[in-house]
PDB file of C-alpha atoms and ligand atoms in Angstrom:
ATOM      1  CA  MET A   1      25.877   1.215   6.417  1.00 77.00           C
ATOM      2  CA  ALA A   2      26.859   1.717   2.779  1.00 87.00           C
ATOM      3  CA  GLY A   3      24.266   1.399   0.017  1.00 96.00           C
ATOM      4  CA  ARG A   4      22.026   3.287  -2.374  1.00 97.00           C
ATOM      5  CA  PHE A   5      20.228   5.034   0.520  1.00 98.00           C
ATOM      6  CA  ALA A   6      23.223   5.552   2.821  1.00 98.00           C
ATOM      7  CA  GLY A   7      22.506   8.419   5.225  1.00 95.00           C
ATOM      8  CA  LYS A   8      18.901   8.837   4.025  1.00 98.00           C
ATOM      9  CA  THR A   9      15.873   8.680   6.310  1.00 98.00           C
ATOM     10  CA  VAL A  10      12.901   6.592   5.170  1.00 99.00           C
ATOM     11  CA  PHE A  11       9.437   6.953   6.781  1.00 99.00           C
ATOM     12  CA  ILE A  12       7.093   3.988   6.119  1.00 99.00           C
ATOM     13  CA  THR A  13       3.451   3.689   7.202  1.00 99.00           C
ATOM     14  CA  GLY A  14       2.150   0.155   7.720  1.00 98.00           C
ATOM     15  CA  ALA A  15       5.663  -1.071   8.571  1.00 98.00           C
ATOM     16  CA  SER A  16       4.497  -3.658  11.121  1.00 98.00           C
ATOM     17  CA  SER A  17       3.714  -6.357   8.534  1.00 98.00           C
ATOM     18  CA  GLY A  18       3.957  -7.609   4.944  1.00 98.00           C
ATOM     19  CA  ILE A  19       5.228  -5.283   2.248  1.00 99.00           C
ATOM     20  CA  GLY A  20       5.979  -2.389   4.637  1.00 99.00           C
ATOM     21  CA  ALA A  21       8.109  -4.527   6.982  1.00 99.00           C
ATOM     22  CA  ALA A  22       9.982  -6.151   4.071  1.00 99.00           C
ATOM     23  CA  ALA A  23      10.609  -2.747   2.463  1.00 99.00           C
ATOM     24  CA  ALA A  24      11.951  -1.445   5.791  1.00 98.00           C
ATOM     25  CA  ARG A  25      14.459  -4.311   5.959  1.00 98.00           C
ATOM     26  CA  GLU A  26      15.504  -3.762   2.342  1.00 98.00           C
ATOM     27  CA  PHE A  27      15.983  -0.001   2.835  1.00 98.00           C
ATOM     28  CA  ALA A  28      18.082  -0.781   5.935  1.00 98.00           C
ATOM     29  CA  ARG A  29      20.263  -3.110   3.827  1.00 98.00           C
ATOM     30  CA  GLU A  30      20.730  -0.154   1.453  1.00 98.00           C
ATOM     31  CA  GLY A  31      22.013   2.007   4.295  1.00 98.00           C
ATOM     32  CA  ALA A  32      18.879   3.997   5.196  1.00 98.00           C
ATOM     33  CA  VAL A  33      17.722   4.835   8.715  1.00 98.00           C
ATOM     34  CA  LEU A  34      14.084   3.872   9.264  1.00 98.00           C
ATOM     35  CA  ALA A  35      11.095   5.566  10.842  1.00 99.00           C
ATOM     36  CA  LEU A  36       8.592   2.703  11.209  1.00 99.00           C
ATOM     37  CA  ALA A  37       4.951   3.744  11.639  1.00 99.00           C
ATOM     38  CA  ALA A  38       1.872   1.568  12.361  1.00 98.00           C
ATOM     39  CA  ARG A  39      -0.604   0.894  15.176  1.00 98.00           C
ATOM     40  CA  ARG A  40       1.022  -2.298  16.566  1.00 98.00           C
ATOM     41  CA  LYS A  41       4.046  -0.858  18.351  1.00 98.00           C
ATOM     42  CA  ASP A  42       5.244  -4.242  19.696  1.00 98.00           C
ATOM     43  CA  ARG A  43       5.684  -5.462  16.114  1.00 98.00           C
ATOM     44  CA  LEU A  44       7.509  -2.275  15.124  1.00 98.00           C
ATOM     45  CA  GLU A  45       9.839  -2.578  18.103  1.00 98.00           C
ATOM     46  CA  ALA A  46      10.683  -6.176  17.148  1.00 98.00           C
ATOM     47  CA  LEU A  47      11.413  -5.036  13.579  1.00 98.00           C
ATOM     48  CA  ALA A  48      13.530  -2.125  14.844  1.00 98.00           C
ATOM     49  CA  ARG A  49      15.563  -4.588  16.935  1.00 98.00           C
ATOM     50  CA  ASP A  50      16.099  -6.806  13.846  1.00 98.00           C
ATOM     51  CA  ILE A  51      17.263  -3.811  11.829  1.00 98.00           C
ATOM     52  CA  GLU A  52      19.626  -2.737  14.603  1.00 98.00           C
ATOM     53  CA  ALA A  53      20.997  -6.304  14.759  1.00 98.00           C
ATOM     54  CA  MET A  54      21.772  -5.927  11.019  1.00 96.00           C
ATOM     55  CA  GLY A  55      23.838  -2.827  11.892  1.00 97.00           C
ATOM     56  CA  GLY A  56      21.137  -0.297  10.950  1.00 98.00           C
ATOM     57  CA  ARG A  57      19.079   2.298  12.843  1.00 98.00           C
ATOM     58  CA  ALA A  58      15.310   2.315  13.265  1.00 98.00           C
ATOM     59  CA  LEU A  59      12.656   4.055  15.326  1.00 98.00           C
ATOM     60  CA  ALA A  60       9.258   2.489  16.166  1.00 99.00           C
ATOM     61  CA  LEU A  61       6.427   5.028  15.989  1.00 98.00           C
ATOM     62  CA  GLU A  62       2.896   4.138  17.028  1.00 98.00           C
ATOM     63  CA  CYS A  63       0.662   5.776  14.438  1.00 98.00           C
ATOM     64  CA  ASP A  64      -2.864   5.464  13.062  1.00 98.00           C
ATOM     65  CA  VAL A  65      -3.035   6.970   9.558  1.00 98.00           C
ATOM     66  CA  THR A  66      -6.767   7.654   9.948  1.00 98.00           C
ATOM     67  CA  ARG A  67      -5.930  10.236  12.641  1.00 98.00           C
ATOM     68  CA  ARG A  68      -3.996  13.241  11.359  1.00 98.00           C
ATOM     69  CA  GLU A  69      -2.726  14.224  14.816  1.00 98.00           C
ATOM     70  CA  SER A  70      -1.258  10.725  15.227  1.00 98.00           C
ATOM     71  CA  LEU A  71       0.554  11.040  11.874  1.00 98.00           C
ATOM     72  CA  ASP A  72       1.802  14.543  12.718  1.00 98.00           C
ATOM     73  CA  ALA A  73       3.201  13.301  16.048  1.00 98.00           C
ATOM     74  CA  ALA A  74       4.992  10.367  14.360  1.00 99.00           C
ATOM     75  CA  VAL A  75       6.488  12.635  11.691  1.00 99.00           C
ATOM     76  CA  ALA A  76       7.594  15.209  14.307  1.00 98.00           C
ATOM     77  CA  LYS A  77       9.317  12.473  16.348  1.00 98.00           C
ATOM     78  CA  ALA A  78      11.079  11.037  13.273  1.00 98.00           C
ATOM     79  CA  VAL A  79      12.329  14.494  12.266  1.00 98.00           C
ATOM     80  CA  GLU A  80      13.431  15.288  15.830  1.00 98.00           C
ATOM     81  CA  VAL A  81      15.466  12.047  16.023  1.00 98.00           C
ATOM     82  CA  PHE A  82      16.805  11.825  12.451  1.00 98.00           C
ATOM     83  CA  GLY A  83      16.812  15.500  11.379  1.00 98.00           C
ATOM     84  CA  GLY A  84      14.560  15.207   8.286  1.00 98.00           C
ATOM     85  CA  LEU A  85      12.900  12.833   5.809  1.00 99.00           C
ATOM     86  CA  ASP A  86      14.238  11.782   2.406  1.00 99.00           C
ATOM     87  CA  VAL A  87      11.791   9.032   1.429  1.00 99.00           C
ATOM     88  CA  VAL A  88       8.163   8.598   2.483  1.00 99.00           C
ATOM     89  CA  ILE A  89       6.145   5.492   1.659  1.00 99.00           C
ATOM     90  CA  ALA A  90       2.373   5.677   2.135  1.00 99.00           C
ATOM     91  CA  ASN A  91       1.856   1.942   2.417  1.00 99.00           C
ATOM     92  CA  ALA A  92      -0.709   1.366   5.228  1.00 98.00           C
ATOM     93  CA  GLY A  93      -3.857  -0.250   3.899  1.00 98.00           C
ATOM     94  CA  PHE A  94      -6.318  -3.142   4.077  1.00 98.00           C
ATOM     95  CA  GLY A  95      -9.125  -4.560   1.949  1.00 98.00           C
ATOM     96  CA  VAL A  96     -12.894  -4.232   2.256  1.00 98.00           C
ATOM     97  CA  THR A  97     -14.365  -6.720  -0.193  1.00 97.00           C
ATOM     98  CA  GLY A  98     -17.670  -8.393  -1.044  1.00 96.00           C
ATOM     99  CA  VAL A  99     -20.322  -8.015  -3.696  1.00 96.00           C
ATOM    100  CA  ALA A 100     -21.524  -4.386  -3.803  1.00 97.00           C
ATOM    101  CA  THR A 101     -25.159  -5.306  -3.125  1.00 96.00           C
ATOM    102  CA  ALA A 102     -24.111  -6.796   0.234  1.00 96.00           C
ATOM    103  CA  LEU A 103     -22.281  -3.662   1.355  1.00 98.00           C
ATOM    104  CA  GLU A 104     -23.251  -0.230   2.647  1.00 98.00           C
ATOM    105  CA  THR A 105     -21.823   3.271   2.260  1.00 98.00           C
ATOM    106  CA  GLU A 106     -20.170   2.835   5.661  1.00 98.00           C
ATOM    107  CA  ASP A 107     -17.994   0.023   4.253  1.00 98.00           C
ATOM    108  CA  PHE A 108     -16.662   2.400   1.615  1.00 98.00           C
ATOM    109  CA  ARG A 109     -16.143   5.207   4.156  1.00 98.00           C
ATOM    110  CA  ARG A 110     -14.106   2.916   6.448  1.00 98.00           C
ATOM    111  CA  GLN A 111     -12.028   1.735   3.482  1.00 98.00           C
ATOM    112  CA  PHE A 112     -11.392   5.248   2.186  1.00 98.00           C
ATOM    113  CA  GLU A 113     -10.411   6.568   5.644  1.00 98.00           C
ATOM    114  CA  THR A 114      -7.348   4.298   5.647  1.00 98.00           C
ATOM    115  CA  ASN A 115      -6.537   3.604   1.990  1.00 98.00           C
ATOM    116  CA  VAL A 116      -7.278   7.071   0.571  1.00 99.00           C
ATOM    117  CA  PHE A 117      -7.371   9.761   3.276  1.00 99.00           C
ATOM    118  CA  GLY A 118      -4.589   7.933   5.159  1.00 99.00           C
ATOM    119  CA  VAL A 119      -2.408   8.290   2.050  1.00 99.00           C
ATOM    120  CA  ILE A 120      -3.405  11.920   1.467  1.00 99.00           C
ATOM    121  CA  ASP A 121      -2.728  12.788   5.126  1.00 99.00           C
ATOM    122  CA  THR A 122       0.643  11.000   4.985  1.00 99.00           C
ATOM    123  CA  PHE A 123       1.486  13.200   2.003  1.00 99.00           C
ATOM    124  CA  TYR A 124       0.537  16.492   3.685  1.00 98.00           C
ATOM    125  CA  ALA A 125       2.113  15.529   7.030  1.00 98.00           C
ATOM    126  CA  THR A 126       5.472  14.875   5.359  1.00 99.00           C
ATOM    127  CA  LEU A 127       5.457  17.325   2.411  1.00 98.00           C
ATOM    128  CA  PRO A 128       7.486  20.167   4.041  1.00 98.00           C
ATOM    129  CA  HIS A 129      10.273  17.691   4.821  1.00 98.00           C
ATOM    130  CA  LEU A 130      10.255  16.182   1.313  1.00 98.00           C
ATOM    131  CA  LEU A 131      10.414  19.661  -0.245  1.00 98.00           C
ATOM    132  CA  ARG A 132      13.434  20.457   1.931  1.00 98.00           C
ATOM    133  CA  SER A 133      15.260  17.228   1.005  1.00 98.00           C
ATOM    134  CA  LYS A 134      14.063  17.115  -2.633  1.00 98.00           C
ATOM    135  CA  GLY A 135      13.075  13.613  -1.665  1.00 98.00           C
ATOM    136  CA  ARG A 136      10.968  10.743  -2.895  1.00 99.00           C
ATOM    137  CA  PHE A 137       7.282  10.042  -2.148  1.00 99.00           C
ATOM    138  CA  ALA A 138       5.813   6.611  -2.899  1.00 99.00           C
ATOM    139  CA  VAL A 139       2.221   5.417  -2.757  1.00 99.00           C
ATOM    140  CA  ILE A 140       1.487   1.700  -2.504  1.00 99.00           C
ATOM    141  CA  GLY A 141      -1.481   1.354  -4.846  1.00 98.00           C
ATOM    142  CA  SER A 142      -2.379  -1.993  -6.386  1.00 98.00           C
ATOM    143  CA  VAL A 143      -3.004  -3.741  -9.684  1.00 98.00           C
ATOM    144  CA  SER A 144      -6.598  -3.337  -8.421  1.00 98.00           C
ATOM    145  CA  GLY A 145      -6.053   0.392  -8.975  1.00 98.00           C
ATOM    146  CA  ARG A 146      -5.620  -0.328 -12.690  1.00 98.00           C
ATOM    147  CA  VAL A 147      -7.902  -3.317 -13.311  1.00 97.00           C
ATOM    148  CA  ALA A 148     -11.324  -3.635 -11.651  1.00 95.00           C
ATOM    149  CA  THR A 149     -12.350  -7.042 -10.321  1.00 92.00           C
ATOM    150  CA  PRO A 150     -15.745  -8.336  -9.119  1.00 93.00           C
ATOM    151  CA  ALA A 151     -16.738  -8.300  -5.428  1.00 95.00           C
ATOM    152  CA  SER A 152     -14.157  -5.707  -4.419  1.00 96.00           C
ATOM    153  CA  ALA A 153     -15.733  -2.276  -5.030  1.00 98.00           C
ATOM    154  CA  PRO A 154     -14.505  -0.559  -1.811  1.00 98.00           C
ATOM    155  CA  TYR A 155     -10.906  -1.797  -2.155  1.00 98.00           C
ATOM    156  CA  THR A 156     -10.742  -1.344  -5.933  1.00 98.00           C
ATOM    157  CA  SER A 157     -12.226   2.158  -5.900  1.00 98.00           C
ATOM    158  CA  SER A 158      -9.877   3.179  -3.059  1.00 99.00           C
ATOM    159  CA  LYS A 159      -6.914   1.991  -5.108  1.00 98.00           C
ATOM    160  CA  PHE A 160      -8.128   3.712  -8.309  1.00 98.00           C
ATOM    161  CA  ALA A 161      -8.318   6.887  -6.173  1.00 99.00           C
ATOM    162  CA  VAL A 162      -4.763   6.687  -4.857  1.00 98.00           C
ATOM    163  CA  VAL A 163      -3.332   5.726  -8.246  1.00 98.00           C
ATOM    164  CA  GLY A 164      -4.927   8.909  -9.648  1.00 98.00           C
ATOM    165  CA  PHE A 165      -3.645  10.886  -6.661  1.00 99.00           C
ATOM    166  CA  ALA A 166      -0.089   9.637  -7.234  1.00 98.00           C
ATOM    167  CA  GLU A 167      -0.231  10.420 -10.963  1.00 98.00           C
ATOM    168  CA  CYS A 168      -1.341  14.000 -10.269  1.00 98.00           C
ATOM    169  CA  LEU A 169       1.345  14.453  -7.604  1.00 98.00           C
ATOM    170  CA  TYR A 170       3.965  13.256 -10.071  1.00 98.00           C
ATOM    171  CA  HIS A 171       3.224  16.303 -12.231  1.00 98.00           C
ATOM    172  CA  ASP A 172       2.620  18.766  -9.392  1.00 98.00           C
ATOM    173  CA  LEU A 173       5.907  18.015  -7.632  1.00 98.00           C
ATOM    174  CA  ALA A 174       8.174  17.509 -10.647  1.00 97.00           C
ATOM    175  CA  ASP A 175       9.391  21.141 -10.747  1.00 98.00           C
ATOM    176  CA  LEU A 176       9.973  21.079  -6.988  1.00 98.00           C
ATOM    177  CA  GLY A 177      12.468  18.212  -7.158  1.00 98.00           C
ATOM    178  CA  VAL A 178      10.311  15.638  -5.344  1.00 98.00           C
ATOM    179  CA  SER A 179       9.713  12.414  -7.267  1.00 98.00           C
ATOM    180  CA  VAL A 180       6.520  10.396  -6.900  1.00 99.00           C
ATOM    181  CA  THR A 181       6.413   6.642  -7.447  1.00 99.00           C
ATOM    182  CA  CYS A 182       3.171   4.702  -7.644  1.00 99.00           C
ATOM    183  CA  VAL A 183       3.805   1.076  -6.697  1.00 99.00           C
ATOM    184  CA  ASN A 184       1.103  -1.275  -7.995  1.00 98.00           C
ATOM    185  CA  PRO A 185       1.571  -4.807  -6.684  1.00 98.00           C
ATOM    186  CA  GLY A 186      -0.252  -7.941  -7.773  1.00 98.00           C
ATOM    187  CA  PHE A 187      -0.420 -10.768  -5.214  1.00 98.00           C
ATOM    188  CA  VAL A 188       2.337 -10.445  -2.603  1.00 98.00           C
ATOM    189  CA  ASN A 189       2.749 -12.547   0.525  1.00 98.00           C
ATOM    190  CA  SER A 190       1.451 -10.586   3.542  1.00 98.00           C
ATOM    191  CA  GLU A 191      -1.403 -10.600   6.058  1.00 97.00           C
ATOM    192  CA  ILE A 192      -3.777  -8.586   3.852  1.00 98.00           C
ATOM    193  CA  ARG A 193      -6.014 -11.483   2.821  1.00 97.00           C
ATOM    194  CA  SER A 194      -6.323 -12.612   6.485  1.00 97.00           C
ATOM    195  CA  ILE A 195      -7.764  -9.245   7.561  1.00 97.00           C
ATOM    196  CA  ASN A 196     -11.553  -8.853   7.584  1.00 97.00           C
ATOM    197  CA  ASN A 197     -13.675  -5.932   6.352  1.00 97.00           C
ATOM    198  CA  ARG A 198     -13.360  -4.237   9.750  1.00 97.00           C
ATOM    199  CA  GLY A 199      -9.561  -4.335   9.585  1.00 97.00           C
ATOM    200  CA  GLU A 200      -9.221  -7.174  12.127  1.00 96.00           C
ATOM    201  CA  TYR A 201      -6.796 -10.086  11.786  1.00 95.00           C
ATOM    202  CA  THR A 202      -8.696 -13.390  11.373  1.00 96.00           C
ATOM    203  CA  GLY A 203      -5.838 -15.885  11.008  1.00 95.00           C
ATOM    204  CA  LYS A 204      -7.468 -17.326   7.862  1.00 95.00           C
ATOM    205  CA  PRO A 205      -4.938 -18.675   5.339  1.00 95.00           C
ATOM    206  CA  ASP A 206      -4.363 -16.844   2.065  1.00 96.00           C
ATOM    207  CA  PRO A 207      -6.909 -18.213  -0.466  1.00 95.00           C
ATOM    208  CA  VAL A 208      -4.740 -17.204  -3.454  1.00 96.00           C
ATOM    209  CA  PRO A 209      -2.736 -20.131  -4.943  1.00 96.00           C
ATOM    210  CA  GLN A 210       0.851 -19.716  -3.770  1.00 96.00           C
ATOM    211  CA  PHE A 211       2.320 -19.969  -7.283  1.00 96.00           C
ATOM    212  CA  LEU A 212       0.635 -16.613  -8.009  1.00 96.00           C
ATOM    213  CA  VAL A 213       2.017 -14.953  -4.862  1.00 98.00           C
ATOM    214  CA  MET A 214       5.401 -13.181  -4.810  1.00 98.00           C
ATOM    215  CA  SER A 215       7.448 -13.080  -1.599  1.00 98.00           C
ATOM    216  CA  ALA A 216       7.372  -9.748   0.233  1.00 98.00           C
ATOM    217  CA  GLU A 217      11.187  -9.709   0.136  1.00 98.00           C
ATOM    218  CA  LYS A 218      11.300  -9.916  -3.670  1.00 98.00           C
ATOM    219  CA  ALA A 219       8.601  -7.230  -3.948  1.00 98.00           C
ATOM    220  CA  ALA A 220      10.574  -5.048  -1.510  1.00 99.00           C
ATOM    221  CA  ARG A 221      13.724  -5.276  -3.650  1.00 98.00           C
ATOM    222  CA  GLN A 222      11.735  -4.084  -6.689  1.00 98.00           C
ATOM    223  CA  ILE A 223      10.139  -1.275  -4.650  1.00 98.00           C
ATOM    224  CA  VAL A 224      13.473   0.004  -3.317  1.00 98.00           C
ATOM    225  CA  ARG A 225      15.065  -0.122  -6.788  1.00 98.00           C
ATOM    226  CA  GLY A 226      12.122   1.693  -8.404  1.00 98.00           C
ATOM    227  CA  ILE A 227      12.012   4.413  -5.757  1.00 98.00           C
ATOM    228  CA  TYR A 228      15.793   4.872  -6.051  1.00 98.00           C
ATOM    229  CA  ARG A 229      15.430   5.367  -9.817  1.00 98.00           C
ATOM    230  CA  ARG A 230      12.530   7.789  -9.197  1.00 98.00           C
ATOM    231  CA  LYS A 231      10.285   5.720 -11.494  1.00 98.00           C
ATOM    232  CA  PRO A 232       6.727   7.064 -11.890  1.00 98.00           C
ATOM    233  CA  GLU A 233       5.159   3.588 -11.696  1.00 98.00           C
ATOM    234  CA  ILE A 234       6.243   0.095 -10.711  1.00 98.00           C
ATOM    235  CA  ILE A 235       3.975  -2.871 -11.352  1.00 98.00           C
ATOM    236  CA  ILE A 236       4.916  -5.923  -9.314  1.00 98.00           C
ATOM    237  CA  THR A 237       4.465  -9.597 -10.299  1.00 98.00           C
ATOM    238  CA  ARG A 238       4.400 -11.000 -13.810  1.00 97.00           C
ATOM    239  CA  MET A 239       0.653 -11.664 -13.569  1.00 96.00           C
ATOM    240  CA  GLY A 240       0.091  -8.074 -12.402  1.00 97.00           C
ATOM    241  CA  LYS A 241       2.072  -6.660 -15.329  1.00 98.00           C
ATOM    242  CA  LEU A 242       0.193  -8.872 -17.792  1.00 97.00           C
ATOM    243  CA  SER A 243      -3.257  -7.883 -16.477  1.00 96.00           C
ATOM    244  CA  VAL A 244      -2.452  -4.153 -16.585  1.00 97.00           C
ATOM    245  CA  PHE A 245      -0.978  -4.497 -20.093  1.00 97.00           C
ATOM    246  CA  ILE A 246      -3.953  -6.405 -21.525  1.00 97.00           C
ATOM    247  CA  ASN A 247      -6.417  -4.083 -19.776  1.00 97.00           C
ATOM    248  CA  ARG A 248      -4.694  -1.039 -21.329  1.00 96.00           C
ATOM    249  CA  LEU A 249      -4.580  -2.620 -24.761  1.00 96.00           C
ATOM    250  CA  CYS A 250      -8.031  -4.159 -24.820  1.00 96.00           C
ATOM    251  CA  PRO A 251     -10.253  -3.476 -21.769  1.00 95.00           C
ATOM    252  CA  CYS A 252     -13.230  -5.242 -23.351  1.00 95.00           C
ATOM    253  CA  LEU A 253     -11.242  -8.494 -23.507  1.00 94.00           C
ATOM    254  CA  VAL A 254     -10.563  -8.325 -19.753  1.00 93.00           C
ATOM    255  CA  ARG A 255     -14.239  -7.540 -19.073  1.00 92.00           C
ATOM    256  CA  VAL A 256     -15.422 -10.507 -21.127  1.00 93.00           C
ATOM    257  CA  ALA A 257     -12.861 -12.891 -19.575  1.00 91.00           C
ATOM    258  CA  MET A 258     -13.661 -11.724 -16.032  1.00 90.00           C
ATOM    259  CA  ARG A 259     -17.411 -12.038 -16.695  1.00 90.00           C
ATOM    260  CA  ALA A 260     -16.986 -15.554 -18.102  1.00 91.00           C
ATOM    261  CA  ALA A 261     -14.862 -16.630 -15.133  1.00 86.00           C
ATOM    262  CA  THR A 262     -17.237 -15.305 -12.479  1.00 86.00           C
ATOM    263  CA  LYS A 263     -20.714 -15.540 -14.077  1.00 86.00           C
ATOM    264  CA  GLY A 264     -23.242 -16.799 -11.513  1.00 84.00           C
ATOM    265  CA  ARG A 265     -20.586 -17.075  -8.787  1.00 75.00           C
ATOM    266  CA  VAL A 266     -20.176 -13.514  -7.532  1.00 79.00           C
ATOM    267  CA  HIS A 267     -23.444 -13.440  -5.568  1.00 75.00           C
ATOM    268  CA  LYS A 268     -22.624 -16.791  -3.955  1.00 66.00           C
ATOM    269  CA  THR A 269     -19.624 -15.204  -2.198  1.00 54.00           C
ATOM    270  CA  ARG A 270     -21.705 -13.218   0.281  1.00 51.00           C
ATOM    271  CA  LYS A 271     -25.266 -12.808   1.456  1.00 48.00           C
ATOM    272  CA  ALA A 272     -26.730 -10.244  -0.917  1.00 44.00           C
ATOM    273  CA  LYS A 273     -28.814  -7.310   0.344  1.00 51.00           C
ATOM    274  CA  HIS A 274     -30.944  -4.699  -1.402  1.00 49.00           C
ATOM    275  CA  GLY A 275     -33.333  -7.130  -3.093  1.00 38.00           C
ATOM    276  CA  ARG A 276     -30.598  -9.014  -4.934  1.00 40.00           C
ATOM    277  CA  PRO A 277     -30.658 -12.816  -4.945  1.00 35.00           C
ATOM    278  CA  GLU A 278     -29.348 -14.355  -1.744  1.00 33.00           C
ATOM    279  CA  ALA A 279     -26.860 -17.219  -1.872  1.00 30.00           C
TER     280      ALA A 279
HETATM  281  N1  NAP B   1      -0.153  -8.079  -0.409  1.00 79.22           N
HETATM  282  C1  NAP B   1      -0.758  -7.882  -1.569  1.00 79.22           C
HETATM  283  O1  NAP B   1      -1.062  -8.846  -2.303  1.00 79.22           O
HETATM  284  C2  NAP B   1      -1.038  -6.481  -2.028  1.00 79.22           C
HETATM  285  C3  NAP B   1      -1.378  -6.284  -3.373  1.00 79.22           C
HETATM  286  C4  NAP B   1      -1.630  -4.993  -3.809  1.00 79.22           C
HETATM  287  C5  NAP B   1      -1.520  -3.940  -2.930  1.00 79.22           C
HETATM  288  N2  NAP B   1      -1.183  -4.152  -1.631  1.00 79.22           N
HETATM  289  C6  NAP B   1      -1.090  -2.989  -0.737  1.00 79.22           C
HETATM  290  O2  NAP B   1       0.105  -3.046   0.005  1.00 79.22           O
HETATM  291  C7  NAP B   1      -0.051  -2.286   1.200  1.00 79.22           C
HETATM  292  C8  NAP B   1       0.507  -3.089   2.370  1.00 79.22           C
HETATM  293  O3  NAP B   1      -0.320  -4.220   2.602  1.00 79.22           O
HETATM  294  P1  NAP B   1       0.255  -5.671   2.905  1.00 79.22           P
HETATM  295  O4  NAP B   1      -0.121  -6.527   1.760  1.00 79.22           O
HETATM  296  O5  NAP B   1       1.656  -5.613   3.326  1.00 79.22           O
HETATM  297  O6  NAP B   1      -0.742  -6.089   4.095  1.00 79.22           O
HETATM  298  P2  NAP B   1      -0.498  -6.342   5.655  1.00 79.22           P
HETATM  299  O7  NAP B   1       0.528  -7.384   5.878  1.00 79.22           O
HETATM  300  O8  NAP B   1      -1.854  -6.569   6.220  1.00 79.22           O
HETATM  301  O9  NAP B   1       0.063  -4.928   6.155  1.00 79.22           O
HETATM  302  C9  NAP B   1      -0.760  -3.804   6.249  1.00 79.22           C
HETATM  303  C10 NAP B   1      -0.067  -2.773   7.102  1.00 79.22           C
HETATM  304  O10 NAP B   1      -0.899  -1.609   7.167  1.00 79.22           O
HETATM  305  C11 NAP B   1      -0.969  -1.201   8.515  1.00 79.22           C
HETATM  306  N3  NAP B   1      -2.199  -0.447   8.761  1.00 79.22           N
HETATM  307  C12 NAP B   1      -3.478  -0.796   8.482  1.00 79.22           C
HETATM  308  N4  NAP B   1      -4.320   0.160   8.900  1.00 79.22           N
HETATM  309  C13 NAP B   1      -3.555   1.141   9.459  1.00 79.22           C
HETATM  310  C14 NAP B   1      -3.836   2.365  10.085  1.00 79.22           C
HETATM  311  N5  NAP B   1      -5.097   2.820  10.242  1.00 79.22           N
HETATM  312  N6  NAP B   1      -2.804   3.125  10.529  1.00 79.22           N
HETATM  313  C15 NAP B   1      -1.537   2.689  10.405  1.00 79.22           C
HETATM  314  N7  NAP B   1      -1.198   1.531   9.823  1.00 79.22           N
HETATM  315  C16 NAP B   1      -2.195   0.757   9.380  1.00 79.22           C
HETATM  316  C17 NAP B   1      -0.868  -2.476   9.344  1.00 79.22           C
HETATM  317  O11 NAP B   1      -0.317  -2.194  10.621  1.00 79.22           O
HETATM  318  P3  NAP B   1      -1.090  -2.107  12.033  1.00 79.22           P
HETATM  319  O12 NAP B   1      -2.229  -3.087  11.972  1.00 79.22           O
HETATM  320  O13 NAP B   1      -0.025  -2.474  13.022  1.00 79.22           O
HETATM  321  O14 NAP B   1      -1.521  -0.686  12.145  1.00 79.22           O
HETATM  322  C18 NAP B   1       0.159  -3.253   8.531  1.00 79.22           C
HETATM  323  O15 NAP B   1       1.462  -2.906   8.912  1.00 79.22           O
HETATM  324  C19 NAP B   1      -1.546  -1.973   1.310  1.00 79.22           C
HETATM  325  O16 NAP B   1      -1.770  -0.632   0.918  1.00 79.22           O
HETATM  326  C20 NAP B   1      -2.176  -2.931   0.318  1.00 79.22           C
HETATM  327  O17 NAP B   1      -3.405  -2.463  -0.184  1.00 79.22           O
HETATM  328  C21 NAP B   1      -0.946  -5.405  -1.150  1.00 79.22           C
END
């Protein structure tokens, strides 16, 4: 297929749903061949069939980013079949939320295993191939990696960590010809807000008002364009851009507004532990 990524191989973690699946389709439209990695292989196989029906090529790879040997096996298979990697997107992630007083260290550890160490392991598992191709590495961070919100300490701190990781990589890889793009989405349509703190799908509808939520397809088009242009950062959604801009310009304003909007309500969201008031 012709397109901006014709003949290039793209490896995406978390390709079985949401942003990862939409990005895979968009890369296929741009001519790329796809290595699709996630734990739910049936979903990946269905996506691979869709991509092949569009005239593209895709490989479904069962992979858990919290297990390095699983990532290494997926990368080895992709390289064996496609001959190398040109673009890698560390996208797999989920959200552990709740007021900090109701959580434990273990909640943070579980969150960081996927959202932080999963990203770092994806980087090291694919680095030799990206160095060879002078390719592109992208991290899916979040607006929550730029602006802290109440009742989300594990997710927010995991995203601040990977945003920092991506910014450092940008400098460390620049002389080696590998570009690094940090993608920071605001609200995008996906399953993320229907997944509980243990990473299980609950089927609950998205509580975010739909007028604030961008379609995964539109987000994917912006992601593919930004990665193609080797942009250091892409912020997705108008609301996301506005929050990051105001937070950079005047963080105290965001703090005051957030405090006013949530005063007295944060502790009602979950049963509080550690001697804090219970809702
Ligand atoms: N949607 C938003 O509003 C939004 C906003 C900002 C940032 N983000 C970020 O965007 C990324 C994609 O999320 P999404 O919104 O598209 O959510 P999603 O629809 O729930 O997709 C998450 C993907 O991550 C995969 N995943 C989770 N744990 C994994 C693991 N241990 N190993 C391999 N794959 C794993 C899931 O696949 P399996 O369950 O099949 O493994 C799934 O494909 C995340 O990093 C998220 O933090 C999303």
